[in-house]
Amino acid sequence: MTKPVSEQSEHLPQGWEMVIGLEVHAELATESKMFSPAKNEFGAAPNTNVHPVCLGLPGTLPVVNRKAVEYSIRIGLALGCEIGRCVWSRKNYFYPDMPKDYQISQYDLPLNGEGELELPSGLTIGIERAHMEEDTGKSTHVGESGRIHDAGYSLVDYNRSGVPLIEIVSKPDLRSPAQAKEYVEELRSVLVAVGASDGKMEEGSMRVDANVSVRPLGSDELRTRCEIKNVNSLRSLTRAIEYEAKRHVDLYDAEERPVQETRHWDEEAGRTRPGRSKENAEDYRYFPDPDLVPLEPSAEWIEEIRASLPALPKQRRESLMALGASALSAGVITQRDLDTLALETVELGADAAKVLKHCENNLADEQASQLDAPRFAALVKMESAGELTATQAKTVLAEMLESDKSPADIAAEHGFEAMDTSELEGLVSKVIEESPGEWQRFCEGDASVRGKLQGFFVGQIMKATQGKADGKAINKILAEKASS
Amino acid sequence: MSDNNNSLTTEDVRKVADLAMLNLTDEQVEQYTPQLGSILSLVAEMDSVDIEGYEPTHHPHGLVNVYRDDVIEAADVTESVMASAPDTENNQYKVPPALGEEQ
């Protein structure tokens, strides 16, 4: 576990580092809404999934959805948060997508307190809190230019109003756009793994706000930050952070200072713009919601939920690393959901290194999840036994995704068979004779010349054999001939 | 804490009114400032009570953990709520342009 350290930003002038904290909102995968029995569903016709409670009609009272609390506890446990008594608070502000004129949230006593998230790269990012709240409705601005500031009027759909949300607030531990992206990807994997959210950024069920500031490299001060909203993809997130940090450095260079405010990312223009001036926390006039009583999840309930948690991405990566995978390839394979396949295939006696290599390099296809361990193991065993070269195995594997045929049948259809060593040696000699100049340079050159020419010879031989030769075997023969 | 009456200014009242979207006349601000100030001084008086060892009260009932099951109940109210809205378009509420931030 590595705590964040000072890091010169590659995007900023010498002597500056970025300080980034993220607020991730995720809609919970419940059937019904947070406080009302209306359906929680994306993409329904406007104002069809509504109920008097989520429309904020007078005389209605909210009642907490137990499943939403369970999902939030699952997330809290996965992030190692302290889970305890929590209190619902009203966050007061006026906006048409908030029919009650307050959002029910958690303020001084959130369900999930401090925790942490370990990233695939080994960096550990602190979690400040993960509290529950309700989503707002959705307003669409209709105007001649379609731009928000010239809007003729707005249309409001309350289908999303009252959908259960968790807001996960990180500590300002991130130092680069790349780390921010890695954090969001890992957090998304965790939310999906525990079944609490579908984590779809493109449908808005996962939304990210970035708090960005800069400081002199090595300092531990926290300077004025700006909160960047409207980042709807990971690409926008990294671009917005980079832009905003540069903007801060430019201001300091001009002996000015950034103002603490909310800014909006404009994807098309590639810049952030000021939004509504940041309200102070006091301005939301939070107070405990008298309509809702506190929650005190019992230790028994929490333990029951803990026992039902599946393996988390981190544990899944670790089981691949136990087979010899690097942290990076374990991350790639887990991301593709191929870790169970890999483990089962190795369990069946297939060579772990070859299995991992195929999962990382040759199974990027979405259909890879349909591959079954017995056929995969049969292929890898043929490869290990020298019946297929690495190149041939790759070809066979690609076809295995298209059909139910066994690797042996596919190999036979292609006429793949192990090339006899003496046959291969003959071919190598022939190619060497045809390229005496290259051969001389191969024998006398340094490592880099040798590497390039090795590629040349392997290419020639592969061409002559239509890719049937084993690259490793060729390299071995070349090395033997050069040293003899 | 007797000077607490004076700690609330007309500016504070204007700011609170603004946050609550209330349009107050100058006379009303003058009228409410001492009234709200006297409420604050009552709270300040309570602040002087020694509450060492007492847990904060978040709800007067003392109840906790009131839940409902995650079950959908269709209210089927679209038509009736739309009918009561001042203006609609395509089953959406039509409202004056919302400027600033889309939340």
Coordinates of C-alpha atoms in Angstrom, one line a residue:
Chain A
M1 CA 0.0 0.0 0.0
T2 CA 1.4 3.3 -1.1
K3 CA 0.1 6.6 0.2
P4 CA 0.2 9.5 -2.3
V5 CA 3.4 11.4 -2.5
S6 CA 4.4 14.7 -4.0
E7 CA 4.6 14.3 -7.7
Q8 CA 5.7 16.8 -10.4
S9 CA 2.8 17.0 -12.8
E10 CA 3.7 16.2 -16.4
H11 CA 1.0 18.6 -17.4
L12 CA 2.2 21.6 -15.4
P13 CA 5.4 23.7 -15.4
Q14 CA 8.3 22.5 -13.2
G15 CA 7.7 22.9 -9.5
W16 CA 3.9 22.4 -9.4
E17 CA 1.8 19.5 -8.4
M18 CA -2.0 18.8 -8.7
V19 CA -4.2 18.1 -5.7
I20 CA -7.4 16.4 -6.8
G21 CA -10.3 15.0 -4.8
L22 CA -13.3 13.3 -6.5
E23 CA -17.0 13.2 -5.6
V24 CA -18.6 10.2 -7.2
H25 CA -22.4 9.9 -7.3
A26 CA -23.8 6.5 -8.1
E27 CA -27.4 5.5 -8.4
L28 CA -28.2 2.4 -6.5
A29 CA -29.6 -0.7 -8.3
T30 CA -32.9 -0.9 -6.2
E31 CA -36.3 -1.7 -7.7
S32 CA -38.0 1.3 -6.2
K33 CA -36.9 4.8 -5.1
M34 CA -35.1 5.9 -1.9
F35 CA -38.2 7.2 0.0
S36 CA -41.1 6.3 -2.3
P37 CA -42.4 3.1 -4.0
A38 CA -42.1 4.6 -7.5
K39 CA -40.1 2.6 -9.9
N40 CA -36.3 3.3 -10.2
E41 CA -35.8 2.9 -13.9
F42 CA -33.7 4.7 -16.6
G43 CA -35.2 5.8 -19.9
A44 CA -39.0 5.6 -19.1
A45 CA -41.5 8.1 -20.6
P46 CA -41.4 11.4 -18.8
N47 CA -43.1 11.6 -15.4
T48 CA -44.4 8.0 -15.5
N49 CA -42.2 6.7 -12.6
V50 CA -43.5 9.3 -10.2
H51 CA -45.4 9.1 -6.9
P52 CA -46.7 11.9 -4.6
V53 CA -43.6 11.5 -2.3
C54 CA -41.0 12.0 -5.0
L55 CA -43.1 14.9 -6.4
G56 CA -42.9 16.6 -3.0
L57 CA -46.6 16.9 -2.7
P58 CA -47.9 18.4 0.6
G59 CA -48.8 15.8 3.3
T60 CA -46.6 13.0 1.9
L61 CA -44.0 11.4 4.1
P62 CA -40.7 9.6 3.1
V63 CA -40.0 6.0 4.2
V64 CA -36.5 4.6 3.9
N65 CA -35.9 1.8 1.4
R66 CA -34.1 -1.0 3.3
K67 CA -32.4 -2.3 0.1
A68 CA -30.9 1.0 -0.6
V69 CA -29.3 1.0 2.9
E70 CA -28.1 -2.5 2.3
Y71 CA -26.4 -1.6 -1.0
S72 CA -24.8 1.4 0.7
I73 CA -23.5 -0.8 3.5
R74 CA -22.1 -3.2 0.8
I75 CA -20.2 -0.2 -0.7
G76 CA -19.1 1.0 2.7
L77 CA -17.7 -2.5 3.6
A78 CA -15.9 -2.8 0.2
L79 CA -14.2 0.5 0.9
G80 CA -13.3 -0.4 4.5
C81 CA -15.4 2.5 5.9
E82 CA -16.5 2.8 9.5
I83 CA -20.3 2.2 9.4
G84 CA -22.5 3.5 12.0
R85 CA -25.4 5.6 13.2
C86 CA -26.6 8.1 10.6
V87 CA -29.0 10.9 10.5
W88 CA -31.0 12.3 7.5
S89 CA -30.6 16.0 6.9
R90 CA -32.3 18.5 4.6
K91 CA -30.1 20.4 2.1
N92 CA -32.2 23.5 1.3
Y93 CA -32.0 25.2 -2.1
F94 CA -34.4 26.2 -4.8
Y95 CA -34.3 24.7 -8.2
P96 CA -37.1 23.3 -10.4
D97 CA -35.7 19.8 -10.4
M98 CA -36.1 19.7 -6.6
P99 CA -39.9 19.8 -6.0
K100 CA -39.6 19.9 -2.2
D101 CA -37.0 22.7 -2.3
Y102 CA -34.8 20.5 -0.2
Q103 CA -32.8 17.3 -1.0
I104 CA -32.7 14.6 1.7
S105 CA -29.1 13.8 2.3
Q106 CA -26.7 13.0 5.2
Y107 CA -24.6 15.7 6.6
D108 CA -22.8 15.5 10.0
L109 CA -23.5 11.8 10.5
P110 CA -23.1 9.9 7.2
L111 CA -23.7 6.1 7.0
N112 CA -20.2 5.4 5.9
G113 CA -17.3 7.2 7.5
E114 CA -13.6 7.1 6.5
G115 CA -12.3 4.3 4.4
E116 CA -9.9 3.7 1.5
L117 CA -9.6 2.3 -2.0
E118 CA -6.5 0.6 -3.2
L119 CA -5.9 1.1 -6.9
P120 CA -4.4 -1.6 -9.3
S121 CA -1.2 0.4 -9.4
G122 CA -0.8 -0.1 -5.6
L123 CA -1.7 3.5 -4.7
T124 CA -4.1 3.8 -1.7
I125 CA -6.6 6.7 -1.9
G126 CA -8.4 7.8 1.2
I127 CA -12.2 7.9 1.3
E128 CA -13.6 10.8 3.4
R129 CA -17.2 9.5 3.6
A130 CA -19.8 7.7 1.5
H131 CA -23.3 9.1 2.4
M132 CA -26.8 8.4 1.1
E133 CA -29.1 10.9 -0.6
E134 CA -31.8 11.1 -3.2
D135 CA -31.3 12.1 -6.8
T136 CA -33.0 15.1 -8.3
G137 CA -35.3 15.3 -11.3
K138 CA -34.0 16.2 -14.7
S139 CA -34.5 19.5 -16.4
T140 CA -34.0 20.1 -20.1
H141 CA -33.4 23.6 -21.4
V142 CA -35.3 24.5 -24.4
G143 CA -34.3 27.7 -26.2
E144 CA -33.5 29.0 -29.7
S145 CA -29.8 28.3 -29.5
G146 CA -30.2 25.3 -27.1
R147 CA -27.7 27.0 -24.8
I148 CA -28.5 27.1 -21.1
H149 CA -28.2 30.9 -20.7
D150 CA -30.6 31.7 -23.6
A151 CA -33.1 29.1 -22.7
G152 CA -36.7 30.1 -23.5
Y153 CA -38.0 27.7 -20.9
S154 CA -37.2 24.5 -19.1
L155 CA -39.0 21.1 -19.1
V156 CA -38.8 19.0 -15.9
D157 CA -39.1 15.2 -15.7
Y158 CA -39.3 13.8 -12.2
N159 CA -38.6 10.1 -13.1
R160 CA -35.2 10.5 -11.6
S161 CA -36.4 12.5 -8.6
G162 CA -35.8 10.3 -5.4
V163 CA -33.7 7.6 -7.0
P164 CA -31.3 6.4 -4.3
L165 CA -27.8 7.7 -4.6
I166 CA -24.6 7.2 -2.8
E167 CA -22.0 10.0 -2.8
I168 CA -18.5 8.8 -2.3
V169 CA -16.1 11.6 -1.4
S170 CA -12.4 10.9 -1.7
K171 CA -9.7 12.7 0.2
P172 CA -7.6 15.1 -1.9
D173 CA -5.1 12.3 -2.5
L174 CA -5.0 12.2 -6.2
R175 CA -2.1 13.8 -8.0
S176 CA -2.8 13.4 -11.8
P177 CA -5.6 13.0 -14.3
A178 CA -4.4 9.4 -14.9
Q179 CA -4.7 8.6 -11.2
A180 CA -8.2 10.2 -11.2
K181 CA -9.2 8.0 -14.1
E182 CA -7.7 4.9 -12.4
Y183 CA -9.6 5.7 -9.2
V184 CA -13.0 6.1 -11.0
E185 CA -12.4 2.9 -12.9
E186 CA -11.6 1.0 -9.8
L187 CA -14.4 2.5 -7.8
R188 CA -16.8 1.6 -10.7
S189 CA -15.5 -2.0 -10.6
V190 CA -16.2 -2.2 -6.9
L191 CA -19.7 -0.8 -7.2
V192 CA -20.5 -3.3 -9.9
A193 CA -18.8 -6.2 -8.1
V194 CA -20.9 -5.7 -5.0
G195 CA -24.0 -5.4 -7.1
A196 CA -24.9 -2.0 -5.7
S197 CA -24.9 0.0 -9.0
D198 CA -24.5 -0.5 -12.7
G199 CA -21.9 2.3 -12.8
K200 CA -22.9 3.5 -16.3
M201 CA -21.4 6.9 -16.8
E202 CA -23.1 7.2 -20.3
E203 CA -26.6 6.8 -18.7
G204 CA -25.7 9.2 -15.8
S205 CA -26.0 6.5 -13.2
M206 CA -22.5 7.3 -12.2
R207 CA -21.4 10.9 -12.2
V208 CA -18.1 12.5 -11.2
D209 CA -17.3 16.0 -9.8
A210 CA -13.6 16.9 -9.5
N211 CA -12.2 19.2 -6.9
V212 CA -9.0 20.6 -8.3
S213 CA -6.2 22.8 -6.9
V214 CA -2.5 23.1 -7.4
R215 CA 0.4 23.8 -5.0
P216 CA 4.2 24.1 -5.1
L217 CA 5.8 20.7 -5.5
G218 CA 6.4 19.1 -2.1
S219 CA 4.2 21.5 -0.1
D220 CA 1.5 20.1 2.1
E221 CA -0.8 23.2 1.9
L222 CA -4.3 22.9 0.4
R223 CA -4.9 25.9 -1.8
T224 CA -8.3 27.2 -3.1
R225 CA -10.0 24.6 -5.1
C226 CA -12.6 24.7 -7.8
E227 CA -15.3 22.0 -8.2
I228 CA -15.7 20.9 -11.8
K229 CA -19.1 19.6 -12.8
N230 CA -20.5 18.2 -16.1
V231 CA -17.7 15.7 -16.7
N232 CA -19.7 12.9 -18.4
S233 CA -16.9 10.6 -19.4
L234 CA -13.5 9.5 -18.2
R235 CA -12.0 11.4 -21.2
S236 CA -13.8 14.6 -20.1
L237 CA -12.6 14.0 -16.5
T238 CA -8.9 13.8 -17.5
R239 CA -9.2 16.8 -19.9
A240 CA -11.1 18.9 -17.4
I241 CA -8.6 18.3 -14.6
E242 CA -5.6 19.1 -16.8
Y243 CA -7.3 22.3 -18.1
E244 CA -8.3 23.5 -14.6
A245 CA -4.9 22.8 -13.0
K246 CA -3.2 24.8 -15.8
R247 CA -5.6 27.6 -15.3
H248 CA -4.7 27.8 -11.6
V249 CA -1.0 27.8 -12.3
D250 CA -1.5 30.6 -14.9
L251 CA -3.4 32.6 -12.3
Y252 CA -0.6 32.2 -9.7
D253 CA 2.0 33.1 -12.3
A254 CA 0.1 36.3 -13.0
E255 CA 0.0 36.9 -9.2
E256 CA -3.7 36.4 -9.1
R257 CA -5.6 33.8 -7.2
P258 CA -8.4 31.3 -8.2
V259 CA -11.8 31.9 -6.5
Q260 CA -13.5 29.0 -4.8
E261 CA -16.4 28.2 -7.1
T262 CA -18.2 25.6 -9.1
R263 CA -17.2 25.5 -12.7
H264 CA -18.7 23.6 -15.7
W265 CA -16.7 21.6 -18.2
D266 CA -17.4 22.5 -21.8
E267 CA -16.4 19.5 -23.7
E268 CA -16.6 21.1 -27.1
A269 CA -14.6 24.2 -26.2
G270 CA -12.2 22.1 -24.1
R271 CA -12.4 24.5 -21.1
T272 CA -14.1 25.1 -17.8
R273 CA -16.5 28.0 -17.2
P274 CA -17.8 29.6 -14.0
G275 CA -21.2 28.3 -12.9
R276 CA -23.2 29.5 -10.0
S277 CA -20.9 30.9 -7.3
K278 CA -20.2 28.3 -4.7
E279 CA -22.6 28.5 -1.8
N280 CA -21.0 28.1 1.6
A281 CA -22.0 24.9 3.4
E282 CA -24.0 27.1 5.8
D283 CA -26.0 28.5 3.0
Y284 CA -27.7 25.1 2.4
R285 CA -29.0 25.5 5.9
Y286 CA -28.8 21.8 6.6
F287 CA -30.8 20.5 9.5
P288 CA -32.0 17.1 10.6
D289 CA -35.1 16.0 8.7
P290 CA -37.9 15.6 11.3
D291 CA -39.8 13.3 8.9
L292 CA -37.1 10.6 9.2
V293 CA -35.6 8.8 12.2
P294 CA -31.9 8.0 12.5
L295 CA -30.6 4.6 11.3
E296 CA -28.5 2.4 13.5
P297 CA -27.6 -0.7 11.4
S298 CA -27.0 -3.6 13.8
A299 CA -23.6 -5.3 14.0
E300 CA -25.5 -8.6 13.0
W301 CA -26.9 -7.0 9.9
I302 CA -23.5 -5.6 8.9
E303 CA -21.8 -8.9 9.4
E304 CA -24.5 -10.7 7.4
I305 CA -23.9 -8.3 4.5
R306 CA -20.1 -8.7 4.9
A307 CA -20.4 -12.5 4.6
S308 CA -22.5 -12.2 1.4
L309 CA -19.9 -9.9 -0.4
P310 CA -18.3 -11.5 -3.5
A311 CA -14.6 -11.3 -4.2
L312 CA -13.6 -7.7 -4.8
P313 CA -11.6 -6.6 -7.8
K314 CA -8.5 -6.2 -5.6
Q315 CA -8.8 -9.8 -4.3
R316 CA -9.4 -11.1 -7.8
R317 CA -6.3 -9.3 -9.0
E318 CA -4.3 -10.8 -6.2
S319 CA -5.4 -14.4 -7.1
L320 CA -4.1 -13.8 -10.6
M321 CA -0.9 -12.3 -9.2
A322 CA -0.5 -15.5 -7.2
L323 CA -0.4 -17.3 -10.6
G324 CA 2.5 -15.0 -11.6
A325 CA 0.6 -12.2 -13.4
S326 CA 2.0 -8.7 -13.1
A327 CA -0.1 -6.1 -11.4
L328 CA -0.8 -4.5 -14.7
S329 CA -1.9 -7.7 -16.5
A330 CA -3.9 -8.8 -13.5
G331 CA -5.8 -5.5 -13.7
V332 CA -6.5 -5.9 -17.4
I333 CA -7.7 -9.5 -17.0
T334 CA -10.0 -8.7 -14.1
Q335 CA -11.3 -5.7 -15.9
R336 CA -12.3 -8.1 -18.7
D337 CA -13.9 -10.4 -16.2
L338 CA -11.7 -13.2 -17.4
D339 CA -10.1 -13.9 -14.0
T340 CA -12.4 -16.8 -13.1
L341 CA -11.8 -18.4 -16.5
A342 CA -8.1 -18.1 -16.1
L343 CA -8.1 -19.6 -12.6
E344 CA -10.4 -22.5 -13.7
T345 CA -8.2 -23.2 -16.8
V346 CA -5.0 -23.3 -14.7
E347 CA -6.9 -25.6 -12.2
L348 CA -7.4 -28.0 -15.1
G349 CA -3.6 -28.3 -15.5
A350 CA -2.9 -25.7 -18.2
D351 CA 0.3 -23.7 -18.0
A352 CA -0.4 -20.5 -16.0
A353 CA 1.9 -18.2 -17.9
K354 CA 0.4 -19.2 -21.3
V355 CA -3.2 -18.9 -19.9
L356 CA -2.4 -15.4 -18.5
K357 CA -0.7 -14.3 -21.8
H358 CA -3.7 -15.4 -23.9
C359 CA -6.1 -13.6 -21.5
E360 CA -4.1 -10.4 -21.7
N361 CA -3.2 -10.4 -25.4
N362 CA -5.6 -12.5 -27.3
L363 CA -8.9 -12.2 -25.5
A364 CA -9.9 -8.5 -25.7
D365 CA -13.0 -9.6 -27.6
E366 CA -16.3 -9.3 -25.7
Q367 CA -17.1 -12.9 -26.7
A368 CA -14.2 -14.1 -24.6
S369 CA -16.6 -14.4 -21.7
Q370 CA -18.3 -17.3 -23.5
L371 CA -15.0 -19.3 -23.6
D372 CA -15.2 -22.4 -21.3
A373 CA -12.2 -23.5 -19.2
P374 CA -12.0 -27.1 -20.6
R375 CA -11.6 -26.0 -24.2
F376 CA -9.2 -23.2 -23.2
A377 CA -7.2 -25.7 -21.2
A378 CA -7.1 -28.2 -24.1
L379 CA -5.7 -25.5 -26.4
V380 CA -3.0 -24.4 -23.9
K381 CA -2.0 -28.0 -23.4
M382 CA -1.6 -28.5 -27.1
E383 CA 0.6 -25.4 -27.2
S384 CA 2.7 -26.6 -24.2
A385 CA 3.2 -30.0 -25.9
G386 CA 4.6 -28.3 -29.0
E387 CA 1.7 -29.3 -31.1
L388 CA 0.9 -25.6 -31.8
T389 CA 3.1 -22.6 -32.0
A390 CA 2.2 -19.4 -30.2
T391 CA 1.0 -17.9 -33.4
Q392 CA -1.1 -20.9 -34.4
A393 CA -2.6 -21.1 -30.9
K394 CA -3.7 -17.4 -31.3
T395 CA -5.4 -18.2 -34.5
V396 CA -7.1 -21.3 -33.1
L397 CA -8.2 -19.3 -30.0
A398 CA -9.8 -16.6 -32.1
E399 CA -11.9 -19.3 -33.9
M400 CA -12.8 -21.0 -30.7
L401 CA -14.7 -17.8 -29.8
E402 CA -16.8 -18.1 -33.0
S403 CA -17.8 -21.8 -32.6
D404 CA -18.0 -24.7 -30.2
K405 CA -15.3 -26.7 -32.1
S406 CA -12.5 -28.2 -30.1
P407 CA -9.0 -26.7 -30.5
A408 CA -7.8 -30.0 -32.0
D409 CA -10.5 -29.9 -34.8
I410 CA -9.7 -26.2 -35.6
A411 CA -6.0 -26.9 -35.7
A412 CA -6.6 -29.9 -38.0
E413 CA -8.8 -27.8 -40.4
H414 CA -5.9 -25.3 -40.7
G415 CA -3.4 -28.1 -41.2
F416 CA -1.5 -26.9 -38.2
E417 CA 1.0 -29.4 -37.0
A418 CA 4.2 -29.2 -35.2
M419 CA 7.1 -28.5 -37.5
D420 CA 9.9 -30.9 -37.2
T421 CA 13.1 -29.4 -35.7
S422 CA 15.3 -30.6 -38.5
E423 CA 12.9 -29.2 -41.1
L424 CA 12.9 -25.9 -39.4
E425 CA 16.8 -25.9 -39.2
G426 CA 16.9 -26.5 -42.9
L427 CA 14.7 -23.5 -43.5
V428 CA 16.7 -21.3 -41.3
S429 CA 19.9 -22.2 -43.1
K430 CA 18.2 -21.5 -46.4
V431 CA 17.1 -18.0 -45.3
I432 CA 20.6 -17.3 -43.9
E433 CA 22.2 -18.2 -47.2
E434 CA 19.8 -15.9 -49.1
S435 CA 20.7 -12.9 -46.8
P436 CA 24.5 -13.1 -46.2
G437 CA 24.9 -9.4 -45.4
E438 CA 22.1 -9.5 -42.7
W439 CA 23.6 -12.6 -41.3
Q440 CA 27.0 -11.1 -40.9
R441 CA 25.6 -8.1 -39.2
F442 CA 23.5 -10.3 -37.0
C443 CA 26.6 -12.2 -35.9
E444 CA 28.8 -9.2 -35.3
G445 CA 26.3 -6.5 -34.2
D446 CA 25.5 -5.3 -30.7
A447 CA 22.3 -6.2 -28.9
S448 CA 20.1 -3.6 -30.7
V449 CA 21.3 -4.5 -34.2
R450 CA 20.9 -8.2 -33.3
G451 CA 17.4 -7.6 -32.0
K452 CA 16.3 -5.9 -35.2
L453 CA 17.9 -8.5 -37.5
Q454 CA 16.4 -11.3 -35.4
G455 CA 13.0 -9.8 -36.2
F456 CA 14.0 -9.8 -39.9
F457 CA 15.0 -13.5 -39.9
V458 CA 11.9 -14.6 -37.9
G459 CA 9.7 -12.7 -40.3
Q460 CA 11.3 -14.3 -43.4
I461 CA 10.9 -17.8 -41.9
M462 CA 7.3 -17.1 -40.8
K463 CA 6.6 -16.0 -44.4
A464 CA 8.2 -19.1 -45.8
T465 CA 6.1 -21.4 -43.4
Q466 CA 2.9 -19.3 -43.5
G467 CA 3.3 -18.6 -39.8
K468 CA 3.5 -22.3 -38.8
A469 CA 7.0 -22.1 -37.4
D470 CA 7.5 -21.6 -33.7
G471 CA 9.1 -18.2 -33.1
K472 CA 11.0 -19.4 -30.0
A473 CA 12.4 -22.3 -31.8
I474 CA 13.6 -20.1 -34.6
N475 CA 15.3 -17.8 -32.1
K476 CA 17.0 -20.7 -30.5
I477 CA 18.3 -22.0 -33.8
L478 CA 19.5 -18.5 -34.8
A479 CA 21.4 -18.1 -31.6
E480 CA 23.0 -21.6 -31.9
K481 CA 24.1 -20.9 -35.5
A482 CA 25.5 -17.5 -34.6
S483 CA 27.6 -18.8 -31.8
S484 CA 28.9 -21.8 -33.7
Chain B
M1 CA -24.6 36.6 26.4
S2 CA -27.0 39.5 27.0
D3 CA -25.5 41.3 24.0
N4 CA -26.5 38.5 21.7
N5 CA -29.5 40.6 20.6
N6 CA -27.2 42.9 18.9
S7 CA -25.2 40.2 17.0
L8 CA -27.9 39.7 14.4
T9 CA -27.7 42.5 11.8
T10 CA -30.2 43.7 9.2
E11 CA -27.6 42.3 6.6
D12 CA -28.0 38.8 8.2
V13 CA -31.7 39.0 7.9
R14 CA -31.5 40.1 4.3
K15 CA -29.2 37.2 3.5
V16 CA -31.5 34.7 5.2
A17 CA -34.5 36.1 3.4
D18 CA -32.6 35.9 0.1
L19 CA -31.8 32.2 0.6
A20 CA -35.4 31.5 1.5
M21 CA -36.5 33.5 -1.6
L22 CA -38.5 36.0 0.5
N23 CA -38.9 39.6 -0.7
L24 CA -38.8 41.7 2.5
T25 CA -39.4 45.5 2.5
D26 CA -37.0 47.7 4.5
E27 CA -39.7 48.0 7.2
Q28 CA -40.1 44.3 7.4
V29 CA -36.3 43.8 7.8
E30 CA -36.4 46.4 10.6
Q31 CA -39.3 44.6 12.2
Y32 CA -37.9 41.1 12.0
T33 CA -34.3 41.8 13.0
P34 CA -35.0 42.3 16.7
Q35 CA -37.6 39.4 16.7
L36 CA -35.2 36.9 15.2
G37 CA -32.4 38.3 17.4
S38 CA -34.5 37.5 20.5
I39 CA -34.9 33.9 19.3
L40 CA -31.2 33.7 18.9
S41 CA -30.6 35.0 22.3
L42 CA -32.9 32.4 23.7
V43 CA -30.8 29.7 21.9
A44 CA -27.7 31.4 23.3
E45 CA -29.2 31.1 26.8
M46 CA -29.7 27.4 26.2
D47 CA -26.0 27.2 25.0
S48 CA -25.0 28.2 28.5
V49 CA -26.5 25.0 30.0
D50 CA -24.0 22.3 30.9
I51 CA -24.8 19.3 28.7
E52 CA -21.6 17.4 29.4
G53 CA -22.4 13.7 29.1
Y54 CA -25.6 14.0 27.1
E55 CA -25.9 12.6 23.5
P56 CA -27.3 15.1 21.0
T57 CA -30.9 14.5 20.1
H58 CA -31.5 14.1 16.4
H59 CA -35.2 13.2 16.7
P60 CA -37.6 13.6 19.5
H61 CA -39.2 10.2 19.1
G62 CA -36.1 8.2 20.0
L63 CA -37.1 5.7 17.3
V64 CA -34.5 4.3 14.9
N65 CA -34.5 2.0 11.8
V66 CA -37.9 2.6 10.3
Y67 CA -37.8 0.9 6.9
R68 CA -40.0 -0.2 4.0
D69 CA -39.2 -3.1 1.7
D70 CA -37.9 -2.5 -1.8
V71 CA -41.3 -3.0 -3.6
I72 CA -42.7 -0.9 -6.5
E73 CA -46.2 0.4 -6.2
A74 CA -47.4 2.2 -9.3
A75 CA -49.2 5.4 -8.3
D76 CA -50.4 6.0 -11.9
V77 CA -50.6 9.7 -11.2
T78 CA -49.0 11.2 -14.4
E79 CA -52.3 12.4 -15.8
S80 CA -53.7 13.9 -12.7
V81 CA -50.4 15.7 -11.7
M82 CA -50.0 17.0 -15.2
A83 CA -53.5 18.3 -15.1
S84 CA -52.8 20.3 -11.9
A85 CA -49.6 21.9 -13.3
P86 CA -49.8 25.5 -14.6
D87 CA -48.1 24.5 -17.9
T88 CA -46.8 21.3 -19.5
E89 CA -45.3 20.0 -22.7
N90 CA -44.9 16.3 -23.6
N91 CA -45.8 15.2 -20.1
Q92 CA -43.1 17.4 -18.6
Y93 CA -43.5 20.4 -16.4
K94 CA -42.9 23.6 -18.3
V95 CA -41.1 26.1 -16.1
P96 CA -39.4 29.5 -16.5
P97 CA -35.8 29.1 -17.8
A98 CA -33.6 27.7 -15.0
L99 CA -30.4 29.7 -15.2
G100 CA -27.1 28.5 -13.9
E101 CA -26.2 25.1 -12.9
E102 CA -28.1 22.0 -13.9
Q103 CA -27.9 19.8 -10.9

